[in-house]
Short mmCIF file of C-alpha atoms and ligand atoms in Angstrom, two decimals:
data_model
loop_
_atom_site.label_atom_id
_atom_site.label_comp_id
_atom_site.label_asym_id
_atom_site.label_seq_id
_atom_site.Cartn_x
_atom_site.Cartn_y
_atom_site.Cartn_z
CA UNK T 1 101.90 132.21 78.96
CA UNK T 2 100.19 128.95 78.62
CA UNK T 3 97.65 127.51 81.28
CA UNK T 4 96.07 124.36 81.72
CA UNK T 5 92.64 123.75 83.07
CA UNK T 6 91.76 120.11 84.41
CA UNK T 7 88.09 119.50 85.91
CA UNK T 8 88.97 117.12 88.37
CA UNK T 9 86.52 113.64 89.13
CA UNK T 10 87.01 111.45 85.92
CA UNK T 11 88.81 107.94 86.38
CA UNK T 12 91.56 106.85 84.08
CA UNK T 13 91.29 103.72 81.78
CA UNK T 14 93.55 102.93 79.16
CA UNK T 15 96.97 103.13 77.86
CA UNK T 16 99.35 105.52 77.75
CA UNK T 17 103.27 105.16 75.81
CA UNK T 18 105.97 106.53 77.99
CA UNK T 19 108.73 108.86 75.50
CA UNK T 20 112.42 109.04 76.12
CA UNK T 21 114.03 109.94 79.41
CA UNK T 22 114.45 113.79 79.34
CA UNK T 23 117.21 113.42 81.82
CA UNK T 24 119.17 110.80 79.55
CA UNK T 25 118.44 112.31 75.79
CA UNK T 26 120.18 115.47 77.09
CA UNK T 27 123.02 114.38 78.28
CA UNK T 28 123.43 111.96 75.37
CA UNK T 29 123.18 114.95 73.24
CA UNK T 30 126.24 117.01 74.86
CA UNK T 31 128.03 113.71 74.03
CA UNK T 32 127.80 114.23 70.00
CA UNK T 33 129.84 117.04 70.61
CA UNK T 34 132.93 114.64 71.53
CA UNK T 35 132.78 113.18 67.99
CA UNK T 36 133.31 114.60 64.31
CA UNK T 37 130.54 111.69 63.04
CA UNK T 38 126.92 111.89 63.45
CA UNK T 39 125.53 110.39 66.40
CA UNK T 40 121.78 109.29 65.89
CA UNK T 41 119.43 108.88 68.83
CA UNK T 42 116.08 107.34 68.42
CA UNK T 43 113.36 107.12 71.05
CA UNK T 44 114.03 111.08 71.72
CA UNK T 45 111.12 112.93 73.82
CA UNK T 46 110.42 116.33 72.26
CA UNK T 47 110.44 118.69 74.90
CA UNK T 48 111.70 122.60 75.60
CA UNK T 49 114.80 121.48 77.09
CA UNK T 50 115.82 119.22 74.28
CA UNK T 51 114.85 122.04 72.28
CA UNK T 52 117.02 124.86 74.27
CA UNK T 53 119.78 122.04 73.65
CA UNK T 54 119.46 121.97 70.10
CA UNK T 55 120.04 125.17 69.34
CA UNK T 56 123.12 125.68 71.93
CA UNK T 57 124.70 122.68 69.98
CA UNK T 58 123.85 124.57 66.46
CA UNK T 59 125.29 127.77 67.84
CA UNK T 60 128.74 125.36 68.89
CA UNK T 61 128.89 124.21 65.33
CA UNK T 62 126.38 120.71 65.35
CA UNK T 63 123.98 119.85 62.96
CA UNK T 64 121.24 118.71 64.75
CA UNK T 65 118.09 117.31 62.76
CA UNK T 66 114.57 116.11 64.13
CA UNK T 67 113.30 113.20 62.06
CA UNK T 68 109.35 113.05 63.83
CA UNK T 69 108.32 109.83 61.98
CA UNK T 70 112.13 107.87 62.11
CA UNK T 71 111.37 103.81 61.57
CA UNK T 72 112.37 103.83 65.67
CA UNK T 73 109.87 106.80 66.37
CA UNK T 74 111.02 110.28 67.14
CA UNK T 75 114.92 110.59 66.41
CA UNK T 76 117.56 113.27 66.52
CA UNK T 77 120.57 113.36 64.64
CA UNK T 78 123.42 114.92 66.00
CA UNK T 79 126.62 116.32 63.62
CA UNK T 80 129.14 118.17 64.70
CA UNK T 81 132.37 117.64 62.21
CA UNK T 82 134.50 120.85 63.86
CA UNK T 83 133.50 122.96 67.03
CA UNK T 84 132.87 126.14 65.34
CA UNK T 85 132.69 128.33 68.74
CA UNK T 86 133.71 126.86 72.20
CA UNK T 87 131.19 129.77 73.85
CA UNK T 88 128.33 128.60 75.05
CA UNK T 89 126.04 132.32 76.09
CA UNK T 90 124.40 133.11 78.90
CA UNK T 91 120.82 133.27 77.19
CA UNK T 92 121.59 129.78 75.91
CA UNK T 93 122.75 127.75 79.32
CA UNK T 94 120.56 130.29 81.60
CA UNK T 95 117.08 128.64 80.09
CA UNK T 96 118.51 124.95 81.02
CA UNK T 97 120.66 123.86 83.65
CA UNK T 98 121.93 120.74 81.87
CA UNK T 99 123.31 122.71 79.18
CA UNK T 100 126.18 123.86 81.40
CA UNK T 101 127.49 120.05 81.06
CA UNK T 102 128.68 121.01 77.29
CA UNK T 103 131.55 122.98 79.15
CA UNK T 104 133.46 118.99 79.71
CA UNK T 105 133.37 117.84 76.10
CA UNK T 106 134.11 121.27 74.47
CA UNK T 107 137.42 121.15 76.90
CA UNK T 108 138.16 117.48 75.73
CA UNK T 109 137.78 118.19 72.22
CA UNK T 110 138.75 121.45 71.54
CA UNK T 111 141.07 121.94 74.91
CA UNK T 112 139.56 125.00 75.53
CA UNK T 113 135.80 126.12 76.88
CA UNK T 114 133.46 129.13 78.07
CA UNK T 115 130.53 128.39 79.22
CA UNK T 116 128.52 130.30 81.69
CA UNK T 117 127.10 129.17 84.89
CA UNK T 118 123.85 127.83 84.93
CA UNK T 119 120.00 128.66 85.77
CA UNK T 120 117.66 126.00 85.76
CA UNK T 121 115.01 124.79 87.94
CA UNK T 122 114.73 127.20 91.15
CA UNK T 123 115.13 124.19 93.56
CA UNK T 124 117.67 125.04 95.73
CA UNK T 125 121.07 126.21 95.44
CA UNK T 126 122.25 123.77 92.88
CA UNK T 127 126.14 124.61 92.69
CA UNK T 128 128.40 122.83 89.62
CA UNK T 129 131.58 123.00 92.33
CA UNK T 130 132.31 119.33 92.04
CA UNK T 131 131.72 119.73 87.95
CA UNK T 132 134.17 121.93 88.44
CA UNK T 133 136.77 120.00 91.03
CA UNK T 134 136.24 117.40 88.56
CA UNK T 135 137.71 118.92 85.54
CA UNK T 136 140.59 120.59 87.37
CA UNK T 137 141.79 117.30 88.74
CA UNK T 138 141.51 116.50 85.00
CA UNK T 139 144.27 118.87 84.40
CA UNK T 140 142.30 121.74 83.30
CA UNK T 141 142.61 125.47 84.64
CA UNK T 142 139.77 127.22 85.66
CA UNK T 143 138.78 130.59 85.99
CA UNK T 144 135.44 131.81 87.13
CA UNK T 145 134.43 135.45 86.15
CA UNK T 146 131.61 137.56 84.47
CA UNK T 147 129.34 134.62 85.38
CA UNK T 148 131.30 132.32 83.35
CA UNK T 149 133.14 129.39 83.30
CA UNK T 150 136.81 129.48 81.40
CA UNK T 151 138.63 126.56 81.14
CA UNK T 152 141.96 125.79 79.31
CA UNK T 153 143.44 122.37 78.48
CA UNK T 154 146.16 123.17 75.60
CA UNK T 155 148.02 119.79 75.84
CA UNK T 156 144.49 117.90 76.49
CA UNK T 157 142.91 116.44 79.89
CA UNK T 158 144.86 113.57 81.91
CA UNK T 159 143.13 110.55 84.02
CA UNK T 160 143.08 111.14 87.23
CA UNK T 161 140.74 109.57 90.65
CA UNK T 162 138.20 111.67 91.80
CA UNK T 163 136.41 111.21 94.53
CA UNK T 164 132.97 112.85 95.01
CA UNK T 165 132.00 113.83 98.66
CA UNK T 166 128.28 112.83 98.28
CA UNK T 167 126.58 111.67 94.99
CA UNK T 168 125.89 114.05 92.17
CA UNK T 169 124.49 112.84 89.13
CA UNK T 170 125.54 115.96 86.93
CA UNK T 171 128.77 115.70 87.80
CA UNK T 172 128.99 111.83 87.75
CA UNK T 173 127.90 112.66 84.01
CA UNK T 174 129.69 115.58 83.37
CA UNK T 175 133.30 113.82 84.41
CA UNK T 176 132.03 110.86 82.19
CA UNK T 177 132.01 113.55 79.13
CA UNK T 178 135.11 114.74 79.51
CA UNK T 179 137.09 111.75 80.95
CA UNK T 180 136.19 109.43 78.14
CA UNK T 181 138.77 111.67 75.40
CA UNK T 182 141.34 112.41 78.49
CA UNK T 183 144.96 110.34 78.23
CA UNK T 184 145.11 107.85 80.72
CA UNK T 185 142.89 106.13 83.06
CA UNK T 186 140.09 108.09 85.16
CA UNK T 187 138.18 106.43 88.57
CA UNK T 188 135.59 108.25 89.58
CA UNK T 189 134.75 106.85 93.25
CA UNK T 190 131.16 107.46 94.62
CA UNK T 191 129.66 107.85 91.39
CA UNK T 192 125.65 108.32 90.88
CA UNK T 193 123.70 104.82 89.49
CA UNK T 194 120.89 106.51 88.30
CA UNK T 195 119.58 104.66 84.99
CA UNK T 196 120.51 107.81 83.03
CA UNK T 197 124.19 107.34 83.55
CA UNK T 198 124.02 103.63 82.68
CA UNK T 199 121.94 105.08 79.62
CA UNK T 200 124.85 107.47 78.87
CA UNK T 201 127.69 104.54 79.33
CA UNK T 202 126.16 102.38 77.24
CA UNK T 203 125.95 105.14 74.61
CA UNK T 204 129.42 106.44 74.96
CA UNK T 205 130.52 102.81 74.80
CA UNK T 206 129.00 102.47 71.76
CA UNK T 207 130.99 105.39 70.51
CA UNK T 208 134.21 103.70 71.02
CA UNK T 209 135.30 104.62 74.90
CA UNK T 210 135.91 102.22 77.40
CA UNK T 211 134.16 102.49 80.63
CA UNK T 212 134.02 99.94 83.34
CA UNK T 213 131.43 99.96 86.62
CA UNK T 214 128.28 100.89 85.13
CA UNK T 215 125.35 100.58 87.57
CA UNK T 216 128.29 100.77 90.39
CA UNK T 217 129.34 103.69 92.58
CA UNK T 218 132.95 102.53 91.38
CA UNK T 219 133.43 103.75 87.44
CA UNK T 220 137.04 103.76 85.55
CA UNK T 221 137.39 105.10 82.20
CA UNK T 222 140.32 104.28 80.17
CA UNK T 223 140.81 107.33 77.75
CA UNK T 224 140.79 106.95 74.29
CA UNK T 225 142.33 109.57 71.51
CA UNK T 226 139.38 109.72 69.47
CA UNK T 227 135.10 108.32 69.37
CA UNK T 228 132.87 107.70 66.43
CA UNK T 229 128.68 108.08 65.74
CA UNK T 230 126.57 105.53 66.48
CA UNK T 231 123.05 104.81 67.15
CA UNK T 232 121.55 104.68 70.42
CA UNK T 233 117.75 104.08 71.53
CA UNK T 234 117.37 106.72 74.87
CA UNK T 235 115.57 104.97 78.01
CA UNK T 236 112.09 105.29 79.20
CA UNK T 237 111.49 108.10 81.23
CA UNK T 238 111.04 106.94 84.56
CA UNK T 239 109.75 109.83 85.99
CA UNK T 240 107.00 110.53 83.42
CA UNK T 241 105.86 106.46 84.32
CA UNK T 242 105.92 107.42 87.83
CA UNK T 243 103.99 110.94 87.32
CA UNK T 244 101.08 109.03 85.48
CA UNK T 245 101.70 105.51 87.54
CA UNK T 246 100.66 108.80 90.78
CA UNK T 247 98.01 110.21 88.12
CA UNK T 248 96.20 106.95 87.90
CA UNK T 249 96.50 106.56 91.80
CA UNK T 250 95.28 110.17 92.17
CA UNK T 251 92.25 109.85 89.61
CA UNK T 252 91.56 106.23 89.86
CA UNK T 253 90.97 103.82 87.19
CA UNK T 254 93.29 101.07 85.54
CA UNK T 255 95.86 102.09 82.87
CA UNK T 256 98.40 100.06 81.16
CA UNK T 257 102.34 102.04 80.78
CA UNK T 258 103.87 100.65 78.11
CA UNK T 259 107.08 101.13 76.18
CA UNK T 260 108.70 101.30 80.18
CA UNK T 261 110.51 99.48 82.76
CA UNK T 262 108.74 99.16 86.04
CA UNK T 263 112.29 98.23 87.47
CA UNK T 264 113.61 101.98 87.35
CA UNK T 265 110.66 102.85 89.35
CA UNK T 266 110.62 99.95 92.11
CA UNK T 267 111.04 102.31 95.36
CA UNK T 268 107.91 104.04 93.98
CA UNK T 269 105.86 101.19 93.55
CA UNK T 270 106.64 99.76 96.46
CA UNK T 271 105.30 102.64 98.07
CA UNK T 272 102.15 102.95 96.31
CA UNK T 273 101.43 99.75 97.53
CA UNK T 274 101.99 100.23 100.87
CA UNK T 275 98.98 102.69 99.89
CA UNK T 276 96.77 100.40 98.87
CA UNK T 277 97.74 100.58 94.84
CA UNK T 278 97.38 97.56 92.88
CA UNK T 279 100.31 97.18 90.38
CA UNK T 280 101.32 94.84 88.16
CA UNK T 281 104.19 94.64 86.36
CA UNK T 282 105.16 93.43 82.84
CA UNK T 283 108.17 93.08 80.02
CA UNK T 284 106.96 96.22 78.74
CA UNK T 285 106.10 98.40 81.43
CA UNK T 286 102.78 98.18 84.10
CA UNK T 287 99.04 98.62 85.42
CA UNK T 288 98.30 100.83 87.94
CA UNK T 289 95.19 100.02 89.16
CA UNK T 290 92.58 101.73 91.82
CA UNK T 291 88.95 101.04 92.85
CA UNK T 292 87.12 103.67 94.34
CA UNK T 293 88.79 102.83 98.14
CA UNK T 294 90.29 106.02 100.15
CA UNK T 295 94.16 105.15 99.85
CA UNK T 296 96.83 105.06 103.44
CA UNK T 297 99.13 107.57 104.29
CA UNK T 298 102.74 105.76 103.60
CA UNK T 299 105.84 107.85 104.79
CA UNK T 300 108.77 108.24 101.58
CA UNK T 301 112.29 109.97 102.06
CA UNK T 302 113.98 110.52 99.18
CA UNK T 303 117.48 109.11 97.90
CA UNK T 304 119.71 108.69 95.38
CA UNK T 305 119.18 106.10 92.94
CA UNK T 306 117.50 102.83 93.64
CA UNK T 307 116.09 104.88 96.54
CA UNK T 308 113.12 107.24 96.13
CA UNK T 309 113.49 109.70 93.51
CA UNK T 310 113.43 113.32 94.41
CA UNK T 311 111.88 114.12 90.80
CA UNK T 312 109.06 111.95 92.30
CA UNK T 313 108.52 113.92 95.84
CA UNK T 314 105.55 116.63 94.73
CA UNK T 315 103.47 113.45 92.80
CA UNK T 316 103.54 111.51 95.53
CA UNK T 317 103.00 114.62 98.24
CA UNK T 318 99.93 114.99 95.74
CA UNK T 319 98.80 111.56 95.72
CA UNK T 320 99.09 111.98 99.89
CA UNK T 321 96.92 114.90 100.29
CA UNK T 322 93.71 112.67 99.85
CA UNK T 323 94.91 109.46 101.71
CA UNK T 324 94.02 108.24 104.93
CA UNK T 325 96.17 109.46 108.24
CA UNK T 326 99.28 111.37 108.05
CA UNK T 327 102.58 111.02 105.97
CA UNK T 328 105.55 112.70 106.42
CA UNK T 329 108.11 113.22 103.61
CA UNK T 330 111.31 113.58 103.95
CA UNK T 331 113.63 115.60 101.06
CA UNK T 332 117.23 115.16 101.61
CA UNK T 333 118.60 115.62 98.14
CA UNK T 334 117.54 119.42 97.55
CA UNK T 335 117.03 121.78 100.36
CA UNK T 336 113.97 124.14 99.17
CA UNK T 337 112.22 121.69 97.30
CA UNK T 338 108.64 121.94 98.86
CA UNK T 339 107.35 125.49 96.78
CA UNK T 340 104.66 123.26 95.82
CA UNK T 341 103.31 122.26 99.30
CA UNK T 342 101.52 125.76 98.94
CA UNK T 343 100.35 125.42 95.85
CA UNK T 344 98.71 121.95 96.90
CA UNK T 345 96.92 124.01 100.14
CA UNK T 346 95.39 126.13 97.87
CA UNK T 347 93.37 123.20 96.23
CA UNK T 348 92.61 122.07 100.08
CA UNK T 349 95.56 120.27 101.24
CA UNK T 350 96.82 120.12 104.77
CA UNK T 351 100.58 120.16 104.62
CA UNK T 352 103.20 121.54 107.30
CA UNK T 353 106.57 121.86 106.24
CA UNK T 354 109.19 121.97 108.71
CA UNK T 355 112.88 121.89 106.79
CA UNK T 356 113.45 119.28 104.74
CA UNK T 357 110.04 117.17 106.03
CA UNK T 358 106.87 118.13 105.28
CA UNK T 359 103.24 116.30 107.10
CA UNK T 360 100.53 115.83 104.90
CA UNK T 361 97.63 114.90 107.03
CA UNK T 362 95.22 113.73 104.23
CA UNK T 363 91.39 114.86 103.56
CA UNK T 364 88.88 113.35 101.90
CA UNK T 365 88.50 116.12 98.85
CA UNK T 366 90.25 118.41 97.26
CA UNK T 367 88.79 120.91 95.73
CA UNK T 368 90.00 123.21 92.40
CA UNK T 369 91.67 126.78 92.23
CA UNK T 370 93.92 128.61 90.32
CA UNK T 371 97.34 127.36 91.32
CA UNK T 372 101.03 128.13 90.05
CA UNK T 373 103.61 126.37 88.58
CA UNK T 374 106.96 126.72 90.35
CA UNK T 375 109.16 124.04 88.93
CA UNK T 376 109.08 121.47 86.36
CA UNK T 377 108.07 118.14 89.05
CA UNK T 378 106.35 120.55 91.17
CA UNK T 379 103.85 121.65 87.82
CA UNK T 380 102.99 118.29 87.35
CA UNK T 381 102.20 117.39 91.37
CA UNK T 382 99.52 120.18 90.65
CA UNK T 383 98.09 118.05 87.50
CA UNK T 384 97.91 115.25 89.60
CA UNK T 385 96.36 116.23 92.12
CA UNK T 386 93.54 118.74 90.49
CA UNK T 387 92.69 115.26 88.54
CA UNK T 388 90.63 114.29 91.75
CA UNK T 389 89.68 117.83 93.18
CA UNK T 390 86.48 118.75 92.85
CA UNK T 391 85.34 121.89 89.72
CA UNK T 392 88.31 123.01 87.92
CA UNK T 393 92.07 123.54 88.56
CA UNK T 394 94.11 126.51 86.53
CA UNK T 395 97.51 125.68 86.59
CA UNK T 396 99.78 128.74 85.69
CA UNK T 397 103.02 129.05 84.03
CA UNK T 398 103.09 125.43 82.10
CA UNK T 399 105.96 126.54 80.60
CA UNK T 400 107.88 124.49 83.53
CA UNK T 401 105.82 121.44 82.74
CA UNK T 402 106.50 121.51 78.90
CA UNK T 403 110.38 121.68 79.66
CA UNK T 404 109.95 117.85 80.80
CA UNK T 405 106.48 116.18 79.97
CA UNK T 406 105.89 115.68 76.26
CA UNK T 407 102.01 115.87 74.98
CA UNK T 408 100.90 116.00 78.53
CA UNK T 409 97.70 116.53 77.91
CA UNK T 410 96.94 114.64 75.16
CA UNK T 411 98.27 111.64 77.03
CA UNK T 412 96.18 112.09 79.94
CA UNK T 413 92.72 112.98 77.85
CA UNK T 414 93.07 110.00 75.93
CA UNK T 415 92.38 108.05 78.65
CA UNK T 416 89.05 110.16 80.02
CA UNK T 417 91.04 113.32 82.25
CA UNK T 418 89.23 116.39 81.69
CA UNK T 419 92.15 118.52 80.56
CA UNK T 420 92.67 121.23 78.04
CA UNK T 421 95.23 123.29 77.23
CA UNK T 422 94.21 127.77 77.61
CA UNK T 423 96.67 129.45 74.66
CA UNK T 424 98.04 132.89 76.11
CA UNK T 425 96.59 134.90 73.69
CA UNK T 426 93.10 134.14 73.93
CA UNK T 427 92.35 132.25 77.00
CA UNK T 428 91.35 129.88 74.80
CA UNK T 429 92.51 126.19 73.21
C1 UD1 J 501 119.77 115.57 88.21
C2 UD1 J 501 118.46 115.61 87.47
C3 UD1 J 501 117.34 116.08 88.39
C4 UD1 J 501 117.30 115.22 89.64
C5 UD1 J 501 118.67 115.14 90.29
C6 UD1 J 501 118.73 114.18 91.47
C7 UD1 J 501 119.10 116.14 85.21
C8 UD1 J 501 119.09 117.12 84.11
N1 UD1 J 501 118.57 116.52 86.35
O1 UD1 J 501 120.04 116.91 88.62
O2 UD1 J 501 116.10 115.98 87.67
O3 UD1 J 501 116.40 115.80 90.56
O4 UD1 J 501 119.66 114.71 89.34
O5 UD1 J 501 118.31 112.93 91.09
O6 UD1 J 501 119.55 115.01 85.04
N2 UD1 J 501 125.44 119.51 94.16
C9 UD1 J 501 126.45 120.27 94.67
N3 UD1 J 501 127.51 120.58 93.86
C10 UD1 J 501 127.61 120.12 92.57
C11 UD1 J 501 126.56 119.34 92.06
C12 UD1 J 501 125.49 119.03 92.88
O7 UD1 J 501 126.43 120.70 95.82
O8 UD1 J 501 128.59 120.44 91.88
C13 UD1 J 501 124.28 119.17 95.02
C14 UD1 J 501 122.96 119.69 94.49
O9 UD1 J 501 122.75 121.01 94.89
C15 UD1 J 501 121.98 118.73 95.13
C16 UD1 J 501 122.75 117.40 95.14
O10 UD1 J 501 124.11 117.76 94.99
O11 UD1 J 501 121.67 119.11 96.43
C17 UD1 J 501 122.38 116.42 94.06
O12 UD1 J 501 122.42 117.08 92.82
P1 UD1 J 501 122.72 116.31 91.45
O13 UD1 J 501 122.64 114.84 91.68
O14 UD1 J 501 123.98 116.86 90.89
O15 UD1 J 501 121.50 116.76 90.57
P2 UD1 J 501 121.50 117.32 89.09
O16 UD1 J 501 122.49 116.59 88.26
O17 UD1 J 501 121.54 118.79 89.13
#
C-alpha cells in the first residue's frame, strides 16, 4: 500500500489548477447509462472512484473511453447503445458507494435492476433507505436480499411527489436519474442544492429532460420517453479548492486557485477569515494568503449546502490544531465522522471529542509521526496538517486519498511542500 511522507515547515507560493468535481463527474457518469448516444464529459478528474465507475459501466454494457489530452483537457466518453447486464456485483459497488446510484437509471431504462448495497467511505452508517422510498413511490417493487437490491418496473416508472424527511444529496441525485425517463411529472420536495446537483441538472437538461428548481429545495421533473448525448464540462471541485485554500492556511504562503469558483466555497472562506486568512477572490478562482502570524480559533458546524461542508470538517479541524484559543466543531451531517481527531493527536494536537462536537484547543507546533488514513477527507486533514508539523509525517493507506484528490502531490510540490510519494514495494518513490 502506498504512503506519503511530507516534511512539514515549507510555505506555499504559487498556483495550483483545481480538476473536476469528483462528486459531480460520477454522478454525471451513471447518467450515460439513461441514453443509447454517447455522452462526452470534459473537465473529468482522474481518480480511483471514477475509475471503479468505469469499469462497473463497461461490465453494464458502456463504452467508456479516457481521452487525457481532449482540446477541453481530460475527457471521458461515455457509450452505452443497449444495457447488456442490469447486475451491478458486489466487488464492483462495494469499492464505491456512489456506484449504488446506477440501480435508478438501469430501472428507468431497462425496467428492471440488481444492484447490491453499498460500501464506501466508513463514515457512519450511511443507509440508501430514502434511495430506496424514492424509487418505490416511483412505482417500482423492491426486494432486498443476499445484500442486494432487486427492483422491477415492467410497464416503466410513474411521476410521483416525494418528500424527503431531511436532505440527502444521493438520493436528491439518485431520484433525479431515474425520474427524468419516468411518465408523468415528479416533485421532489426538500431536495439537496449542493452545486453537484445543479451540475447534474444542467447536464441532464442538456440531454433532453426537463427539470425545473435547480439550486431550490423545490425540483419537478416532467418525464420524457427518451434522452440523447451531449457534451458537458463537470464543475470545479470545491472541496479540493477548499483542501488546498486549508493547505495554504496550514503551511503559509500565497497561492493563486485557478480554474474554480470561490462562490461554492463561501461558508469556508468566510471562516478562514474570521481566522485571520487573507483571501481574495477572482472570475477564475482565489488567493489564499498567510504571513507568518499564529491564526484564531473560529468555531464551524457543518450543513448542508451553502452551509459548511462536511467534506471540509477534518481540513479545517487541521488548520485549528495550531490556532490561537479553542474551537469547537460541530458535525451534524454524519454521526462518526471524527476517526481523524486521533490521527491529528498523534502529530500533537489537543482535541476532545464529545458526540458530534469535538474542542480543538490549539498549540503552537505540531510535530510529525506516522499517522493513518481512515477516510478519503479525513487522509487529506492529515496532509494538511503534517505541512506545518515539525520533521516528517507518514501518512498510511493513501489509497483513501487517491479515491478523491487527483496528482496530490504533484500539486502541492510544485508550489515548495516537501512531499513524496513511498511505492509499496520498496519504500521507495
Ligand atoms: C454526498 C457526498 C459526500 C458528502 C455528502 C454530504 C458524493 C459521492 N458524496 O454523500 O462527499 O459528504 O454528500 O454533503 O456525492 N442518509 C440516510 N438515508 C439515505 C441517504 C442518506 O439516512 O437514504 C443520511 C446519511 O447517512 C447522512 C445524511 O443522510 O447522515 C446525508 O447524506 P447524503 O447527503 O445522502 O450524503 P451522500 O450522498 O452519501
Amino acid at each position: 500500500m502506498d504512503r506519503i511522507a511530507i516534511v512539514g515547515g515549507q510555505r506555499l507560493e504559487g498556483e495550483i489548477p483545481i480538476s473536476g468535481a469528483k462528486n459531480s463527474a460520477i454522478k454525471l457518469m451513471a447518467a450515460s447509462l439513461l441514453t443509447d448516444q454517447p455522452l462526452r464529459l470534459t473537465n473529468m478528474p482522474r481518480l480511483a472512484d471514477t475509475r471503479f465507475l468505469g469499469r462497473l459501466l463497461r461490465r453494464l454494457g458502456a463504452e467508456v473511453q479516457e481521452i487525457d489530452d481532449g482540446p477541453d483537457g481530460p475527457e471521458t466518453i461515455l457509450h452505452a447503445p443497449e444495457i447488456v447486464s442490469a447486475i451491478a456485483p458486489y466487488d464492483l459497488v462495494r469499492q464505491m458507494r456512489a456506484s449504488f446510484n446506477v440501480l435508478g437509471p438501469l430501472v428507468a431504462r431497462t425496467g428492471h435492476a440488481k444492484v447490491s448495497l453499498p460500501g464506501g467511505c466508513t463514515i457512519g452508517a450511511r443507509p440508501v433507505d430514502l434511495h430506496l422510498k424514492a424509487l418505490e413511490a416511483l412505482g417500482a417493487s423492491i426486494d432486498l436480499h443476499d445484500g442486494y437490491v432487486f427492483a422491477q418496473a415492467p410497464r416503466g416508472l410513474r411521476g410521483a411527489r416525494i418528500e424527503f424527511p431531511f436532505v440527502s444529496v444521493g438520493a436528491t441525485e439518485h431520484t433525479l436519474l431515474a425520474a427524468v425517463l419516468a411518465e408523468g411529472e415528479t416533485v421532489i420536495v426538500n431536495a439537496a442544492c449542493e452545486p453537484e446537483i445543479g451540475d447534474l441538472i444542467d447536464c441532464l437538461t442538456r440531454m433532453g429532460a426537463k427539470i425545473e428548481g435547480k439550486d431550490t429545495s423545490t425540483l419537478s421533473i416532467k418525464g420524457v420517453s427518451r434522452l440523447n448525448g451531449t457534451t458537458h464540462a463537470v464543475i470545479p471541485d470545491r472541496i479540493e479548492t477548499g483542501t488546498y485554500a486549508l493547505a495554504v492556511a496550514m503551511a503559509g504562503g500565497e497561492v493563486r486557485l485557478t480554474r474554480t469558483r470561490s462562490d461554492f466555497i463561501e461558508a469556508l472562506l468566510v471562516k478562514m477569515e474570521a481566522a485571520g486568512v487573507e483571501i481574495t477572490r477572482a472570475n477564475d478562482g482565489l488567493t489564499v494568503k498567510r504571513n507568518g502570524a499564529r491564526l484564531k480559533s473560529v468555531d464551524v458546524e457543518t450543513e448542508a449546502y451553502p452551509g459548511f461542508a462536511t467534506d471540509l470538517q477534518a481540513q479545517f479541524m487541521a488548520l485549528m490544531t495550531m490556532a490561537d484559543g479553542v474551537s469547537v466543531i460541530r458535525e451534524t451531517i454524519f454521526e462518526n465522522r471524527f476517526m481523524h481527531a486521533p490521527e491529528l493527536a498523534r502529530l500533537g494536537a489537543d482535541i476532545t471529542v464529545r458526540g458530534g462536537e469535538a474542542e480543538v484547543r490549539g498549540t503552537p507546533q505540531l510535530h510529525g509521526a506516522q499517522v493513518m488514513a481512515t477516510d478519503l477527507r479525513a487522509s487529506v486533514s492529515l496532509v494538511v496538517a503534517a505541512l506545518a508539523a515539525r520533521g516528517e509525517t507518514v501518512v498510511n493507506r493513501v489509497y483513501h486519498l487517491d479515491r478523491g484528490f487527483e496528482r496530490l502531490e504533484e500539486k502541492l510540490g510544485a508550489c515548495g511542500a516537501d512531499i513524496r510519494r513511498l511505492s509499496h514495494d520498496t519504500g521507495e518513490e
